[in-house]
PDB file of N, CA and C in Angstrom:
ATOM      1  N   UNK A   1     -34.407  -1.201  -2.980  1.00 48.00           N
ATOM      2  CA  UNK A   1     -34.912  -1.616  -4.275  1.00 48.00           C
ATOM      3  C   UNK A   1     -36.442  -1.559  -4.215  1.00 48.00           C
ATOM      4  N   UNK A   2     -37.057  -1.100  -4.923  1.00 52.00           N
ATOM      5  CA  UNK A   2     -38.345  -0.628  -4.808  1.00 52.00           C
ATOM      6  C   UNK A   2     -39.467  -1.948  -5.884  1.00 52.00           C
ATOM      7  N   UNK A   3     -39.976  -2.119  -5.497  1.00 49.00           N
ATOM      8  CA  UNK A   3     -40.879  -3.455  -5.932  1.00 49.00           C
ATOM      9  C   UNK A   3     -41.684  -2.951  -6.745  1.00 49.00           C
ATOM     10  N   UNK A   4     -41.869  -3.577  -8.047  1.00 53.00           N
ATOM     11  CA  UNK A   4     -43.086  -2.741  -9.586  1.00 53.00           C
ATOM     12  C   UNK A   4     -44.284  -3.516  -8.581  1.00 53.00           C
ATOM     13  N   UNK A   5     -44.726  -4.200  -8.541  1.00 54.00           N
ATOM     14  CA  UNK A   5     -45.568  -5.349  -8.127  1.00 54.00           C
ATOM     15  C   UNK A   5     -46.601  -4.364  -6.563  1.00 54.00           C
ATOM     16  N   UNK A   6     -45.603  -3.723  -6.253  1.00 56.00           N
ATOM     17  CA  UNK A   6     -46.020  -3.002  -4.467  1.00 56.00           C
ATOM     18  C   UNK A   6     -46.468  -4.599  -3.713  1.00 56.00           C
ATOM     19  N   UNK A   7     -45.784  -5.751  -3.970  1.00 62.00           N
ATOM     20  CA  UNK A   7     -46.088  -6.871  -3.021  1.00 62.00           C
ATOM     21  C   UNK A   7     -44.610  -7.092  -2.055  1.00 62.00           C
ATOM     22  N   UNK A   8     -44.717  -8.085  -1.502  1.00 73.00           N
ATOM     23  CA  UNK A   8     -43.606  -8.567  -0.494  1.00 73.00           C
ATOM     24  C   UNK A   8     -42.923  -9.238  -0.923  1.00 73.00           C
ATOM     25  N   UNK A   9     -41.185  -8.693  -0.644  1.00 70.00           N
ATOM     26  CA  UNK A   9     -40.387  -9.392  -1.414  1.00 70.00           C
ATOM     27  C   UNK A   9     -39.467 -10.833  -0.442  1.00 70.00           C
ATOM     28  N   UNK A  10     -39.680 -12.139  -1.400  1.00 82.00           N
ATOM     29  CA  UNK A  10     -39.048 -12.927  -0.902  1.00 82.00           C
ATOM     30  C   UNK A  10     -37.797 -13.768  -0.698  1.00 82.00           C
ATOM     31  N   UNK A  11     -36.834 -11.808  -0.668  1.00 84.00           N
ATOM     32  CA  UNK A  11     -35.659 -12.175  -0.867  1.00 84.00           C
ATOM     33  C   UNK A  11     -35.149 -12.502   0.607  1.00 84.00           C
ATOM     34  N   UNK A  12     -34.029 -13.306   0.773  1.00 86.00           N
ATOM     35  CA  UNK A  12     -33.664 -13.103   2.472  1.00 86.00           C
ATOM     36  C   UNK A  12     -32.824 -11.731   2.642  1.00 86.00           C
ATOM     37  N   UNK A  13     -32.747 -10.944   3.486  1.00 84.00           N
ATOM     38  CA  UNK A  13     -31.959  -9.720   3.719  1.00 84.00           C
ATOM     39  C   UNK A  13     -30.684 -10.119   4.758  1.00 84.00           C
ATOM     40  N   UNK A  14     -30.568 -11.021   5.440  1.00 88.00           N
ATOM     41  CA  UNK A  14     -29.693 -11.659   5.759  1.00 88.00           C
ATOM     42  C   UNK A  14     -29.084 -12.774   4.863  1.00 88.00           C
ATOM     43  N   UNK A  15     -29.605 -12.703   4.138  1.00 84.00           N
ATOM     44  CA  UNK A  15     -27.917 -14.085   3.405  1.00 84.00           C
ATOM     45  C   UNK A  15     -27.323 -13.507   3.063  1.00 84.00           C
ATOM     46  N   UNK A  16     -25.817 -14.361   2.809  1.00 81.00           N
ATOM     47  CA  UNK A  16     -24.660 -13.852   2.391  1.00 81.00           C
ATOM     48  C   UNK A  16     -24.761 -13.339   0.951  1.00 81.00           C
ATOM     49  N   UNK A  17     -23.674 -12.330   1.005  1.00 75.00           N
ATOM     50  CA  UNK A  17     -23.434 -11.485  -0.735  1.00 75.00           C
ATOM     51  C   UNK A  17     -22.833 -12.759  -0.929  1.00 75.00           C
ATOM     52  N   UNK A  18     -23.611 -12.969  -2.593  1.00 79.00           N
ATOM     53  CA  UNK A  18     -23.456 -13.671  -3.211  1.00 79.00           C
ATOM     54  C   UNK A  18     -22.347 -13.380  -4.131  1.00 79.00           C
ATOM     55  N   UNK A  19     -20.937 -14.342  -4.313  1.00 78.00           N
ATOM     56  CA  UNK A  19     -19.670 -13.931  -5.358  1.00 78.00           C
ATOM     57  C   UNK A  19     -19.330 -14.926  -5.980  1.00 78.00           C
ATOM     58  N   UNK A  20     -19.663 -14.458  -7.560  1.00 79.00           N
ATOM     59  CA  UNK A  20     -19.244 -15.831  -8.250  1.00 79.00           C
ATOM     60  C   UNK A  20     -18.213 -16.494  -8.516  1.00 79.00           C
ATOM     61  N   UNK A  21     -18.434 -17.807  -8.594  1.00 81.00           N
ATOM     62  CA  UNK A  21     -16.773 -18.051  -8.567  1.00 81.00           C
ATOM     63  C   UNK A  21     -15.885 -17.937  -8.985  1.00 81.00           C
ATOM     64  N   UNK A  22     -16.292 -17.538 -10.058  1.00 78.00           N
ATOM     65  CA  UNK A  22     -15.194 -16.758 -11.180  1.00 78.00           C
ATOM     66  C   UNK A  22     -14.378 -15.880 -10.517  1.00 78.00           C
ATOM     67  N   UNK A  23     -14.971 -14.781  -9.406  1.00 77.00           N
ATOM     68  CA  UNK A  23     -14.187 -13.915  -8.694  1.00 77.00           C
ATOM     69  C   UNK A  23     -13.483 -14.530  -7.230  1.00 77.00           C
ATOM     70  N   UNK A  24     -14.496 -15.673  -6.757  1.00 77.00           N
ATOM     71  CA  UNK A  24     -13.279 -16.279  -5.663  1.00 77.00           C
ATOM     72  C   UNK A  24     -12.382 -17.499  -6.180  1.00 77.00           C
ATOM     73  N   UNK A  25     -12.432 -17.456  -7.509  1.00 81.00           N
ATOM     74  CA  UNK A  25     -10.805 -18.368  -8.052  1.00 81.00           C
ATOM     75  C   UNK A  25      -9.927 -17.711  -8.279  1.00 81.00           C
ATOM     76  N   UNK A  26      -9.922 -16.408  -7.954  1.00 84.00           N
ATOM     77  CA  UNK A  26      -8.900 -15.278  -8.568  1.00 84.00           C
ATOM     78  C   UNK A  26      -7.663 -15.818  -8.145  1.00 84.00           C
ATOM     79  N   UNK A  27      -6.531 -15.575  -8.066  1.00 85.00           N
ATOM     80  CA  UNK A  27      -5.068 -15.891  -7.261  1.00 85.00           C
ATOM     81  C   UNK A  27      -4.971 -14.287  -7.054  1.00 85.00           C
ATOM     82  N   UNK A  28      -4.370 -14.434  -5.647  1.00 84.00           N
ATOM     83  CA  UNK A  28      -4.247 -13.025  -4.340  1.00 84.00           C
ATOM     84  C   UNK A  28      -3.052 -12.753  -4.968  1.00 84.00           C
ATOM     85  N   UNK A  29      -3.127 -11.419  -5.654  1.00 84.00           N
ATOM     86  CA  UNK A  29      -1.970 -10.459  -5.722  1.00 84.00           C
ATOM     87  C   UNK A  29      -1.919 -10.644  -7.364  1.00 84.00           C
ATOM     88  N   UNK A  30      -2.743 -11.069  -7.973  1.00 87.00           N
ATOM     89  CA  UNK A  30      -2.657 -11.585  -9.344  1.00 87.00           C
ATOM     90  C   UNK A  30      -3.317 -10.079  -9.996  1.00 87.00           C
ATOM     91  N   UNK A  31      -2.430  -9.656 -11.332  1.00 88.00           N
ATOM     92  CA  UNK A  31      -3.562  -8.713 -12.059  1.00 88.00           C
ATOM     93  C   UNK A  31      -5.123  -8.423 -12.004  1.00 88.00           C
ATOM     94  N   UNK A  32      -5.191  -9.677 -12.219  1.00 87.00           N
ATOM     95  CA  UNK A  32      -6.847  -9.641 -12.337  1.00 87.00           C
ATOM     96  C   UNK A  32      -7.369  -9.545 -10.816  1.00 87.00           C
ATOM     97  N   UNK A  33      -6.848  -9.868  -9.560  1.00 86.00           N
ATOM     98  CA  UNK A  33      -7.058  -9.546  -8.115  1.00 86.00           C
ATOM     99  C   UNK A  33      -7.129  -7.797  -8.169  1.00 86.00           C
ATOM    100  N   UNK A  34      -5.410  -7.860  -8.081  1.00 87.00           N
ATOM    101  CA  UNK A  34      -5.633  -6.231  -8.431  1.00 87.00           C
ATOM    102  C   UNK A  34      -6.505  -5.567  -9.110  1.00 87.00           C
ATOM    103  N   UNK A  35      -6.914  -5.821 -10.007  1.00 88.00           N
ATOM    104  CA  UNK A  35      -8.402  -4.779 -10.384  1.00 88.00           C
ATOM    105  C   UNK A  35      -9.452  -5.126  -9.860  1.00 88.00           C
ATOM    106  N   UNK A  36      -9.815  -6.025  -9.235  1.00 87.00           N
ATOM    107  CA  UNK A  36     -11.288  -6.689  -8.546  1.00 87.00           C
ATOM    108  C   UNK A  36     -11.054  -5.697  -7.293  1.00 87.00           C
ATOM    109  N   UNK A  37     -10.221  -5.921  -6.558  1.00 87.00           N
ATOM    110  CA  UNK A  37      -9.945  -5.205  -5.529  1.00 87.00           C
ATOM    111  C   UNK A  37      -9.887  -3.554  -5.053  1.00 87.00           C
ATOM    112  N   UNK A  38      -9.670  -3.365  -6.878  1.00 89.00           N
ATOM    113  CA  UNK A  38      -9.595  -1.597  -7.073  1.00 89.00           C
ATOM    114  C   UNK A  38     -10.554  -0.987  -7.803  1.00 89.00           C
ATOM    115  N   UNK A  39     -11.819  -2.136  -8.221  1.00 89.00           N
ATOM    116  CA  UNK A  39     -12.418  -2.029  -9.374  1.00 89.00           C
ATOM    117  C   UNK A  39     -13.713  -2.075  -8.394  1.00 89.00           C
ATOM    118  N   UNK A  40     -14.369  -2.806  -7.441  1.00 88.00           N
ATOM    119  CA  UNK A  40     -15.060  -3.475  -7.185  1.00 88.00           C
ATOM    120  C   UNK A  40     -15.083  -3.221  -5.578  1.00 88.00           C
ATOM    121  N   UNK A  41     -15.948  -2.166  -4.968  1.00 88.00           N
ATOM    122  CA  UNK A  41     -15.733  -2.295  -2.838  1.00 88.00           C
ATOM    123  C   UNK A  41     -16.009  -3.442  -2.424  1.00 88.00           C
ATOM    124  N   UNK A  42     -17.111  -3.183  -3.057  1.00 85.00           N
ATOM    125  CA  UNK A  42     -17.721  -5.076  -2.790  1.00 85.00           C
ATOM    126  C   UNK A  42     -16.791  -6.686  -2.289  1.00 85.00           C
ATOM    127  N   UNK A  43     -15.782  -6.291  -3.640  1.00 85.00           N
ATOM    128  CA  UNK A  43     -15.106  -7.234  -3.672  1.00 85.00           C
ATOM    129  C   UNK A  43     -13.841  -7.380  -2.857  1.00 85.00           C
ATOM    130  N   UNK A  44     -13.603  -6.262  -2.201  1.00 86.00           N
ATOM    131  CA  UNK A  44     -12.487  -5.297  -1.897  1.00 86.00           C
ATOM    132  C   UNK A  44     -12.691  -5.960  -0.293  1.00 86.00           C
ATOM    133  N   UNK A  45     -13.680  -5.503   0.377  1.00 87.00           N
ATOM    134  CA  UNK A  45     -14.545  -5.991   1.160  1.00 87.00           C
ATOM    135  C   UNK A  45     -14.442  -7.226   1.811  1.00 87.00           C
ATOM    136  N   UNK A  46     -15.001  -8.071   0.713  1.00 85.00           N
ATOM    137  CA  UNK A  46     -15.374  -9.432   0.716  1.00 85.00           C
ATOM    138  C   UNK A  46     -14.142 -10.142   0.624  1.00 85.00           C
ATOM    139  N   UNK A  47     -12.806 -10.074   0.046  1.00 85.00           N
ATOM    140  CA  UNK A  47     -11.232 -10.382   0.158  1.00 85.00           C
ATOM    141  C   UNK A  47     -10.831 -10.136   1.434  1.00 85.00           C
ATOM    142  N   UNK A  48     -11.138  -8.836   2.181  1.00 87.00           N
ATOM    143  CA  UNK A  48     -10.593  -8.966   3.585  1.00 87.00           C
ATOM    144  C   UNK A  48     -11.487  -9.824   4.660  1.00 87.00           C
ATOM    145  N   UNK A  49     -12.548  -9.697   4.439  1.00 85.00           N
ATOM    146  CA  UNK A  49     -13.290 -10.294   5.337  1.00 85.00           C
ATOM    147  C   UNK A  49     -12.713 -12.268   5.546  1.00 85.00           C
ATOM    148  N   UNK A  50     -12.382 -12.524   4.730  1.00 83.00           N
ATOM    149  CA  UNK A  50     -12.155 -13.491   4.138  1.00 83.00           C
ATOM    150  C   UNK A  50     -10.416 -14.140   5.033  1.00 83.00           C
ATOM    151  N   UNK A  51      -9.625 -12.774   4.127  1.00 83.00           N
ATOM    152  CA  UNK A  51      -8.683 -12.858   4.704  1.00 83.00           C
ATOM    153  C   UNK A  51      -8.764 -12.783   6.402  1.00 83.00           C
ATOM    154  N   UNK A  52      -9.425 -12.190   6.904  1.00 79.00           N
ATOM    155  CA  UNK A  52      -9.545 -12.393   8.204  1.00 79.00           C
ATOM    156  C   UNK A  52      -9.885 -13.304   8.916  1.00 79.00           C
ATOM    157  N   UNK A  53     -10.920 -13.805   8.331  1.00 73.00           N
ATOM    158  CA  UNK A  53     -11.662 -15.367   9.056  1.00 73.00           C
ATOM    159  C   UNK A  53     -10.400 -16.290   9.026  1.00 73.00           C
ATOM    160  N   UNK A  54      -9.598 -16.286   7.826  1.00 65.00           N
ATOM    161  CA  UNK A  54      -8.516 -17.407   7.909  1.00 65.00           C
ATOM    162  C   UNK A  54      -7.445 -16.985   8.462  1.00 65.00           C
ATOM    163  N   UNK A  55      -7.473 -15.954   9.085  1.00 60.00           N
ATOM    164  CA  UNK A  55      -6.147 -15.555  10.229  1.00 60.00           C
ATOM    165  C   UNK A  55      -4.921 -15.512   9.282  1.00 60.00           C
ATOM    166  N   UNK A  56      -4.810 -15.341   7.808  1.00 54.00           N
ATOM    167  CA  UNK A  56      -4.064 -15.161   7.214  1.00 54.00           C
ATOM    168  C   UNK A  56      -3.125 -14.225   7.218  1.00 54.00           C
ATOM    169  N   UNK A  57      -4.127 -13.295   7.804  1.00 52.00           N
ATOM    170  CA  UNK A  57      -2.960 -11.165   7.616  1.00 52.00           C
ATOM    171  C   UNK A  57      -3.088 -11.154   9.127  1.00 52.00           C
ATOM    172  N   UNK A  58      -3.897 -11.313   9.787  1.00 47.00           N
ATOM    173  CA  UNK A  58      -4.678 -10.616  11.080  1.00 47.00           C
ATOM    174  C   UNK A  58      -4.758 -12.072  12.076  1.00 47.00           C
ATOM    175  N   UNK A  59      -3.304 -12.859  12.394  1.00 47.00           N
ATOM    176  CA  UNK A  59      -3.740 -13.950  13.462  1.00 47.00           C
ATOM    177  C   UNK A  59      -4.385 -13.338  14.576  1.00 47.00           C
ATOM    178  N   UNK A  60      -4.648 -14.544  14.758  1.00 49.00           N
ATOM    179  CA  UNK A  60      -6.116 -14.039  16.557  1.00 49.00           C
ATOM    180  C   UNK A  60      -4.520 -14.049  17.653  1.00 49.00           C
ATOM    181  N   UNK A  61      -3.435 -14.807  17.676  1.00 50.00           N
ATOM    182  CA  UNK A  61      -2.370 -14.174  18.509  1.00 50.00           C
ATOM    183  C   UNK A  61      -1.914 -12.769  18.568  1.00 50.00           C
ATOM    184  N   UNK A  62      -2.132 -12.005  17.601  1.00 52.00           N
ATOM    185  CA  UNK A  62      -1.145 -10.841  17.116  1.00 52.00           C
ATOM    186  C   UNK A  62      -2.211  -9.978  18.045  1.00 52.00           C
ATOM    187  N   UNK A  63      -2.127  -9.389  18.580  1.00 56.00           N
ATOM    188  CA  UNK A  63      -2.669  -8.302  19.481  1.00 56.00           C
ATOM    189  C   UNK A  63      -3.176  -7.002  18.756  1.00 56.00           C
ATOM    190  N   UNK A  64      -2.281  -6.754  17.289  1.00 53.00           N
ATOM    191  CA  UNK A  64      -2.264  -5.295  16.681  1.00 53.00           C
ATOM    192  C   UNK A  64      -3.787  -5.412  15.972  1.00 53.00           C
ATOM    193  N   UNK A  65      -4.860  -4.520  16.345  1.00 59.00           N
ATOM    194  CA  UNK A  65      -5.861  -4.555  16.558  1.00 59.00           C
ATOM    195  C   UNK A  65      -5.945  -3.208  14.784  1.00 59.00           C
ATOM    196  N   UNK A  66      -4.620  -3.244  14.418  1.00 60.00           N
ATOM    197  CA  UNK A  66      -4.893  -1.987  13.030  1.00 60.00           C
ATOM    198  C   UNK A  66      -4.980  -0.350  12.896  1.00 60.00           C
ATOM    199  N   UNK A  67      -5.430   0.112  14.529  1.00 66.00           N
ATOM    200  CA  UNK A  67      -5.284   0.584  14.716  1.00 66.00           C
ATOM    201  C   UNK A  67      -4.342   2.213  15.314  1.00 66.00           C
ATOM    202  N   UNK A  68      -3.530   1.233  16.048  1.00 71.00           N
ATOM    203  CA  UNK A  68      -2.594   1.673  16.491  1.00 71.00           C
ATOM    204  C   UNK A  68      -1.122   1.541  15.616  1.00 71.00           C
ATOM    205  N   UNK A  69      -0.654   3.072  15.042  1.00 74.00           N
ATOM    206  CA  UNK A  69       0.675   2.521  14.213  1.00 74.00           C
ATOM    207  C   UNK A  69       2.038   2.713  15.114  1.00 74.00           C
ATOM    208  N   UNK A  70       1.911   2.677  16.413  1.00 75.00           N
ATOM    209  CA  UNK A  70       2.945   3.257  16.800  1.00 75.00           C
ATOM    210  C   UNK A  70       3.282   1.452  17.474  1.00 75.00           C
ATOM    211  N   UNK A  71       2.673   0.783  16.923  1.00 73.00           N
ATOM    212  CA  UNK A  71       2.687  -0.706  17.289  1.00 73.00           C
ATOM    213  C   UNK A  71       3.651  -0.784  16.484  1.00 73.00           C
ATOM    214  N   UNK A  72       3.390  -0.482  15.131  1.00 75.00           N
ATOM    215  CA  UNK A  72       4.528  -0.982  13.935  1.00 75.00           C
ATOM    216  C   UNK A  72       5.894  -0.139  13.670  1.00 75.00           C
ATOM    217  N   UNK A  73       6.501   0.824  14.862  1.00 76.00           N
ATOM    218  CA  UNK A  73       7.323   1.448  14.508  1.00 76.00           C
ATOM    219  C   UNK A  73       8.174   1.387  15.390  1.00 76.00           C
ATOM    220  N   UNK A  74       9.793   0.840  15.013  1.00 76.00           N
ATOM    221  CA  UNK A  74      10.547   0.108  15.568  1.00 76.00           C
ATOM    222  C   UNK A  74      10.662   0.976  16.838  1.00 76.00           C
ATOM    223  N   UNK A  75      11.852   0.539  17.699  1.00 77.00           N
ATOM    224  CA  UNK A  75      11.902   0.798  19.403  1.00 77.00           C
ATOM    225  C   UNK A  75      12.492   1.768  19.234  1.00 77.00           C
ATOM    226  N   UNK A  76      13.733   2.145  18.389  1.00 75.00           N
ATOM    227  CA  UNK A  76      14.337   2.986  18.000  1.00 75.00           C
ATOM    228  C   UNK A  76      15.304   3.413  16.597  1.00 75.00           C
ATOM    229  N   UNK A  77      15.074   4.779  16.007  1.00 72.00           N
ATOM    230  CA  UNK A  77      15.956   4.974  14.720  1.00 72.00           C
ATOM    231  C   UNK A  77      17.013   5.372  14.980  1.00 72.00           C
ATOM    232  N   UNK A  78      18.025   5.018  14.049  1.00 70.00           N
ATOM    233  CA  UNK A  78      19.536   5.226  13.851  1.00 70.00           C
ATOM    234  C   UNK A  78      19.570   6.481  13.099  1.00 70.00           C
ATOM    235  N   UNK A  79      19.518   7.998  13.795  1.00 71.00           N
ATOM    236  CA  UNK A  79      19.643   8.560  12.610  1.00 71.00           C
ATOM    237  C   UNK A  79      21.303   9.253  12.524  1.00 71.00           C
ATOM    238  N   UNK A  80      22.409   8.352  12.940  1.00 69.00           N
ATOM    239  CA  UNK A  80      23.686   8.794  12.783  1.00 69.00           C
ATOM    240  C   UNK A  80      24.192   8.588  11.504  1.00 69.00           C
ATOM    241  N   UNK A  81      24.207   9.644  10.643  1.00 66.00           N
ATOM    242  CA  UNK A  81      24.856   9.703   9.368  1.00 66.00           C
ATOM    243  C   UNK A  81      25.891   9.332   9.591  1.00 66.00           C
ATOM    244  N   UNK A  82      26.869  10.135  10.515  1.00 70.00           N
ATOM    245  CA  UNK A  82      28.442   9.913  10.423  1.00 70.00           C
ATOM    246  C   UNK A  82      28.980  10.414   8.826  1.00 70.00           C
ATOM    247  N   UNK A  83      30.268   9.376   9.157  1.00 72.00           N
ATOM    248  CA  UNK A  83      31.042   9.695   7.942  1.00 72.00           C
ATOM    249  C   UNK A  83      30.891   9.892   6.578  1.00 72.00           C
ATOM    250  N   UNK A  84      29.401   9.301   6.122  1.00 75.00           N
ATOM    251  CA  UNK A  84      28.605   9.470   5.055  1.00 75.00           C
ATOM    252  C   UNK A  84      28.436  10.891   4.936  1.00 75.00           C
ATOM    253  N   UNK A  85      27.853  11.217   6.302  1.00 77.00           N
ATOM    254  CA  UNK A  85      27.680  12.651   5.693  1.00 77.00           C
ATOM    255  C   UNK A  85      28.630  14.153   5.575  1.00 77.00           C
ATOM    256  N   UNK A  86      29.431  13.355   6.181  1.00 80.00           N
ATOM    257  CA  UNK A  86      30.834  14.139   6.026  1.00 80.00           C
ATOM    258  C   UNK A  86      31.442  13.861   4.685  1.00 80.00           C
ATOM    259  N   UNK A  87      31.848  12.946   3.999  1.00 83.00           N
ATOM    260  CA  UNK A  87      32.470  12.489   2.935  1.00 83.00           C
ATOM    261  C   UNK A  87      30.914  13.367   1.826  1.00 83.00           C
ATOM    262  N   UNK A  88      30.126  13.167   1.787  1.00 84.00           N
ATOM    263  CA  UNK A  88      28.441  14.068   1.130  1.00 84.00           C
ATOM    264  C   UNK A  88      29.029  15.562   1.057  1.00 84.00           C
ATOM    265  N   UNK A  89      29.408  15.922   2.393  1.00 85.00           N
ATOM    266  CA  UNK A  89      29.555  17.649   2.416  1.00 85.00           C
ATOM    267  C   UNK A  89      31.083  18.164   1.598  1.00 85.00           C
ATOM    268  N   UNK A  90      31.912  17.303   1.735  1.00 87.00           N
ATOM    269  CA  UNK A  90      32.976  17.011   1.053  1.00 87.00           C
ATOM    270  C   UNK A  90      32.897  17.402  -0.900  1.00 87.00           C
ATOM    271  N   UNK A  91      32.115  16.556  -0.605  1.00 89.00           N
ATOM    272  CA  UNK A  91      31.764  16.311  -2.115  1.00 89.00           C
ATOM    273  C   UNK A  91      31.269  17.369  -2.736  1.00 89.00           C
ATOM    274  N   UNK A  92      29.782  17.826  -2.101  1.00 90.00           N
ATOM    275  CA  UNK A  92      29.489  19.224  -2.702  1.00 90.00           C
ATOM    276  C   UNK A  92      30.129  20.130  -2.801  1.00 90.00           C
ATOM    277  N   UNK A  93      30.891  20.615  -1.730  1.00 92.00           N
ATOM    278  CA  UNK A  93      31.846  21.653  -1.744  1.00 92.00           C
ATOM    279  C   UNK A  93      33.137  21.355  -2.651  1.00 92.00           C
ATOM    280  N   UNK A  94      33.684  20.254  -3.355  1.00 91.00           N
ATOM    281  CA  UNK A  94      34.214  20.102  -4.507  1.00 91.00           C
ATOM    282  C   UNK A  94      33.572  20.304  -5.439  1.00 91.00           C
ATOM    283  N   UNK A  95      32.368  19.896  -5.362  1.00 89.00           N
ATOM    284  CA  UNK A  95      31.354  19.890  -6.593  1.00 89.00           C
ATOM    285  C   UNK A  95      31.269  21.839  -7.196  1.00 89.00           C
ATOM    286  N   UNK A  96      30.874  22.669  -5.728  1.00 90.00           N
ATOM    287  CA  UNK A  96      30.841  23.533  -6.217  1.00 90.00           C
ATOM    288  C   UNK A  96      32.130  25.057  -6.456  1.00 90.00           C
ATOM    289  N   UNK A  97      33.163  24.293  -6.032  1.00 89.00           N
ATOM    290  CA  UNK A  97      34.449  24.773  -6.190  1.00 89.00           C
ATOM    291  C   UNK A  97      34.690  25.136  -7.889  1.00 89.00           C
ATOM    292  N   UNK A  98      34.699  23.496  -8.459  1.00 88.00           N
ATOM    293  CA  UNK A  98      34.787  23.174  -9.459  1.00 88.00           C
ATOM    294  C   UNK A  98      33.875  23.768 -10.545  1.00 88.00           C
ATOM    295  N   UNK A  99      32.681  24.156 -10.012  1.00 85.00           N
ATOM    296  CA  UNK A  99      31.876  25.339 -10.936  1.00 85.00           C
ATOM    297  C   UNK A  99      32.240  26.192 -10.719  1.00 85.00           C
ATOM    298  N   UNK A 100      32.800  26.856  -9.739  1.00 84.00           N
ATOM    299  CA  UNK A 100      33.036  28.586  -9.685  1.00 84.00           C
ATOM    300  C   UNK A 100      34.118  28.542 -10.697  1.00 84.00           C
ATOM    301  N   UNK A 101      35.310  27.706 -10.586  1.00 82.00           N
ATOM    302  CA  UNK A 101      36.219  27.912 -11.297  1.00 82.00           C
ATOM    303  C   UNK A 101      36.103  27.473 -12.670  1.00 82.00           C
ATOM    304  N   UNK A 102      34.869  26.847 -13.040  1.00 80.00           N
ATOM    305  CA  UNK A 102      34.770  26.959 -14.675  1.00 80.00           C
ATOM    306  C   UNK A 102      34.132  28.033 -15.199  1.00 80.00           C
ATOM    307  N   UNK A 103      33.204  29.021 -14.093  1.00 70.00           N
ATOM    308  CA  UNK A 103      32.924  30.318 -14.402  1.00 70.00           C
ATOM    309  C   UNK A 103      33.559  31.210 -14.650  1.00 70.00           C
ATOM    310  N   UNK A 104      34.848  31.554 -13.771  1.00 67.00           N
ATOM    311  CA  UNK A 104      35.126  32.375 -13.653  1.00 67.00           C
ATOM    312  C   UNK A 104      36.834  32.244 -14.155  1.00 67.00           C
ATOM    313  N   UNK A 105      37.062  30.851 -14.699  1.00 60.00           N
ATOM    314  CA  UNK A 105      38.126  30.928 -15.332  1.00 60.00           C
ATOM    315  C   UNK A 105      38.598  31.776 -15.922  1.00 60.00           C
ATOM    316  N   UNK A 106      40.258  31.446 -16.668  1.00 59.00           N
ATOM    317  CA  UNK A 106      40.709  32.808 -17.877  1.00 59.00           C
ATOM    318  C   UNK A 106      39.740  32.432 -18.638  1.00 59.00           C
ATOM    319  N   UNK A 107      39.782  34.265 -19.021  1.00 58.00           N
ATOM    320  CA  UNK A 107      39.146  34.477 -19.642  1.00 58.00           C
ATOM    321  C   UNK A 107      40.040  34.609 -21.364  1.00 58.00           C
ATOM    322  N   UNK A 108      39.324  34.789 -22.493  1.00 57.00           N
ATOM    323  CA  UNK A 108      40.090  34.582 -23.379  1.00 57.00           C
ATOM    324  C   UNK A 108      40.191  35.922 -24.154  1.00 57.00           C
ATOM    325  N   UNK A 109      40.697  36.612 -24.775  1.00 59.00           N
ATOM    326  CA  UNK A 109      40.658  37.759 -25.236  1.00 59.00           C
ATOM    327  C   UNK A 109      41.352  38.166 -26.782  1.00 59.00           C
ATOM    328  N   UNK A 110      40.423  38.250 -27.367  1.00 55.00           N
ATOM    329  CA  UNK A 110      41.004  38.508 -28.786  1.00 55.00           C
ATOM    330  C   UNK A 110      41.624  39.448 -29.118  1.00 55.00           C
TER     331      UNK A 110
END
């Protein structure tokens, strides 16, 4: 910010961003959150930081540092369809039985 004056400014550059309270009475997950949050980095920002100090999302026990997603992905997937997908293949192949033979039904002839 550039000074009209060319004197010394006696703002502090270390204090905290200032947020009015209007924006920290919001309720978390509320409409009006949601747009502060999507509307606003600042504010976006200043909600996690927040959320963090109070160990709310991010306890100081939990080890997962955010980084790493292979933290959050279970030990192992089930990917046995089975009989689902047998009774599925079933189906289509009725499904498309049942069109050939409305194609290619009698035909009608005047």
């Amino acid at each position: 910010m550039a000074l009209v004056s060319g004197g010394r400014s006696t703002l502090n550059p270390n204090a905290p961003l200032y947020i009015p309270a209007a924006f920290r009475q919001v309720e978390d997950f509320s409409p009006e959150w949601w747009q502060l949050v999507t509307t606003f980095t600042w504010y976006h920002d200043f909600w996690l930081s927040q959320q963090q100090e109070d160990g709310a999302y991010y306890g100081e026990e939990d080890e997962f540092d955010g980084n790493d997603v292979v933290d959050l992905l279970p030990d192992s997937f089930d990917l046995d369809a089975g009989e689902d997908l047998a009774a599925l293949d079933a189906q289509l192949e009725d499904f498309i039985q049942s069109y050939e033979t409305q194609e290619t039904g009698p035909k009608v002839t005047a």
